[in-house]
CSV table of C-alpha atoms in Angstrom, one decimal:
chain,number,residue,atom,x,y,z
A,1,MET,CA,-14.8,11.7,-4.7
A,2,MET,CA,-16.4,8.4,-5.9
A,3,VAL,CA,-16.0,5.5,-3.6
A,4,ALA,CA,-16.7,1.8,-4.2
A,5,GLY,CA,-17.7,0.2,-0.8
A,6,ILE,CA,-17.0,-3.5,-0.7
A,7,GLY,CA,-18.5,-6.3,1.3
A,8,SER,CA,-17.8,-10.0,0.9
A,9,ARG,CA,-17.9,-13.4,2.4
A,10,LYS,CA,-14.6,-14.8,3.4
A,11,GLY,CA,-12.3,-16.4,0.9
A,12,VAL,CA,-13.2,-14.3,-2.2
A,13,THR,CA,-10.4,-13.5,-4.8
A,14,ALA,CA,-9.2,-10.2,-6.0
A,15,SER,CA,-10.8,-11.1,-9.3
A,16,ASP,CA,-14.1,-11.5,-7.7
A,17,VAL,CA,-13.8,-8.0,-6.1
A,18,ARG,CA,-12.8,-6.3,-9.4
A,19,ALA,CA,-15.7,-8.0,-11.2
A,20,ALA,CA,-18.2,-6.7,-8.6
A,21,ILE,CA,-16.7,-3.2,-8.8
A,22,GLU,CA,-16.9,-3.2,-12.6
A,23,THR,CA,-20.5,-4.6,-12.6
A,24,ALA,CA,-21.6,-1.9,-10.0
A,25,LEU,CA,-19.9,0.9,-12.1
A,26,GLU,CA,-21.3,-0.2,-15.4
A,27,ALA,CA,-24.8,-0.2,-13.8
A,28,HIS,CA,-24.4,3.4,-13.1
A,29,GLY,CA,-22.6,4.3,-16.4
A,30,PHE,CA,-19.2,4.8,-15.0
A,31,ALA,CA,-15.8,3.5,-15.9
A,32,MET,CA,-13.2,2.2,-13.2
A,33,THR,CA,-11.2,5.4,-13.9
A,34,ALA,CA,-14.0,7.3,-12.2
A,35,LEU,CA,-13.2,5.8,-8.7
A,36,SER,CA,-11.1,7.7,-6.1
A,37,ALA,CA,-10.9,4.8,-3.6
A,38,LEU,CA,-12.3,1.5,-2.3
A,39,ALA,CA,-13.8,1.3,1.2
A,40,THR,CA,-14.7,-1.6,3.5
A,41,SER,CA,-15.4,-2.1,7.3
A,42,GLU,CA,-13.1,-3.1,10.2
A,43,ILE,CA,-14.6,-6.6,10.1
A,44,LYS,CA,-13.1,-7.0,6.6
A,45,ARG,CA,-9.6,-5.6,7.5
A,46,ASP,CA,-8.1,-9.1,7.1
A,47,GLU,CA,-9.9,-9.8,3.9
A,48,GLU,CA,-6.7,-9.9,1.6
A,49,ALA,CA,-8.6,-9.9,-1.7
A,50,ILE,CA,-10.1,-6.3,-1.1
A,51,PHE,CA,-6.5,-4.9,-0.6
A,52,LEU,CA,-5.2,-6.7,-3.6
A,53,ALA,CA,-8.0,-5.4,-5.7
A,54,GLY,CA,-7.0,-2.0,-4.6
A,55,ARG,CA,-3.4,-2.5,-5.3
A,56,ASP,CA,-4.3,-3.9,-8.8
A,57,LEU,CA,-6.5,-0.9,-9.5
A,58,ALA,CA,-3.9,1.6,-8.0
A,59,LEU,CA,-6.6,2.8,-5.6
A,60,PRO,CA,-6.4,3.3,-1.8
A,61,VAL,CA,-8.5,1.2,0.4
A,62,ILE,CA,-10.1,3.0,3.3
A,63,VAL,CA,-11.0,0.9,6.2
A,64,VAL,CA,-14.0,2.6,8.0
A,65,ALA,CA,-14.4,2.6,11.7
A,66,ASP,CA,-17.4,0.8,13.1
A,67,GLU,CA,-18.7,4.1,14.6
A,68,ALA,CA,-18.7,5.8,11.2
A,69,LEU,CA,-20.6,2.9,9.8
A,70,HIS,CA,-23.3,3.3,12.4
A,71,VAL,CA,-23.5,7.1,11.6
A,72,VAL,CA,-24.5,6.4,8.0
A,73,SER,CA,-26.6,3.3,8.4
A,74,ALA,CA,-29.8,5.1,8.4
A,75,ASP,CA,-28.9,6.4,4.9
A,76,ILE,CA,-28.3,3.0,3.2
A,77,ILE,CA,-30.7,1.4,0.8
A,78,SER,CA,-30.2,-2.4,1.3
A,79,ARG,CA,-30.9,-4.2,4.5
A,80,SER,CA,-29.3,-7.6,5.2
A,81,GLU,CA,-30.0,-9.2,8.5
A,82,VAL,CA,-26.9,-11.4,8.2
A,83,SER,CA,-24.8,-8.2,7.7
A,84,GLN,CA,-26.4,-6.5,10.7
A,85,ALA,CA,-25.7,-9.6,12.9
A,86,HIS,CA,-22.1,-9.9,11.8
A,87,ALA,CA,-21.0,-6.4,11.0
A,88,GLY,CA,-23.3,-4.2,12.9
A,89,THR,CA,-24.6,-2.5,9.9
A,90,PRO,CA,-27.4,-3.6,7.4
A,91,SER,CA,-25.0,-3.2,4.5
A,92,VAL,CA,-21.2,-3.1,4.8
A,93,SER,CA,-20.7,-2.0,1.1
A,94,GLU,CA,-23.3,0.8,1.3
A,95,ALA,CA,-22.2,2.1,4.6
A,96,SER,CA,-18.5,1.9,3.8
A,97,ALA,CA,-19.0,3.8,0.6
A,98,LEU,CA,-21.0,6.5,2.2
A,99,ALA,CA,-18.7,6.9,5.3
A,100,ALA,CA,-15.5,7.1,3.2
A,101,ALA,CA,-17.0,9.3,0.6
A,102,GLY,CA,-17.5,12.1,3.2
A,103,LYS,CA,-20.1,14.5,4.5
A,104,GLY,CA,-23.1,14.9,2.2
A,105,ALA,CA,-22.3,11.6,0.2
A,106,LYS,CA,-25.0,9.9,-1.7
A,107,LEU,CA,-25.4,6.3,-2.9
A,108,LEU,CA,-25.8,6.0,-6.7
A,109,GLY,CA,-28.3,3.2,-6.0
A,110,PRO,CA,-28.5,-0.1,-4.0
A,111,ARG,CA,-25.5,-2.4,-3.6
A,112,THR,CA,-24.6,-4.7,-6.5
A,113,VAL,CA,-24.4,-8.4,-5.5
A,114,LEU,CA,-22.1,-10.6,-7.6
A,115,GLY,CA,-21.5,-13.9,-6.2
A,116,ALA,CA,-20.0,-13.5,-2.7
A,117,VAL,CA,-19.2,-9.8,-3.1
A,118,THR,CA,-21.2,-6.7,-2.7
A,119,CYS,CA,-20.3,-3.4,-4.1
A,120,ALA,CA,-22.0,0.1,-3.6
A,121,ILE,CA,-20.9,3.3,-5.3
A,122,ALA,CA,-21.2,6.6,-3.4
A,123,LEU,CA,-20.4,10.2,-4.6
A,124,GLY,CA,-19.0,12.5,-2.2
A,125,GLY,CA,-21.0,15.6,-1.3
A,126,GLY,CA,-17.9,17.9,-1.8
A,127,THR,CA,-17.2,18.6,1.9
A,128,GLU,CA,-15.1,16.6,4.3
């Protein structure tokens, strides 16, 4: 399972989200077709652009519970004080990707920042 974790500022567009996903995937040598799902945090539940991007890409959007973000936060690469203060995790995109990809998941690298959107790619560890 390959998951794109998404973080963003308020008011981004679905096009912004798709562009960040494409940029992150390209950085790791993958095409959009490799993705199994998008993921984000509870704090982003009302960010319509993330869900529109998921619909446009025919991918489910997994909303990760805050507790699950905290569990994987020690395994993230990027650290943002702003994200920590607002979302309770140093990287919404990295923590969301890891948590949604399941037990044993690994980030392919640090989050990609494209304008007001961050995207991190995680590969599932093969177990739930």
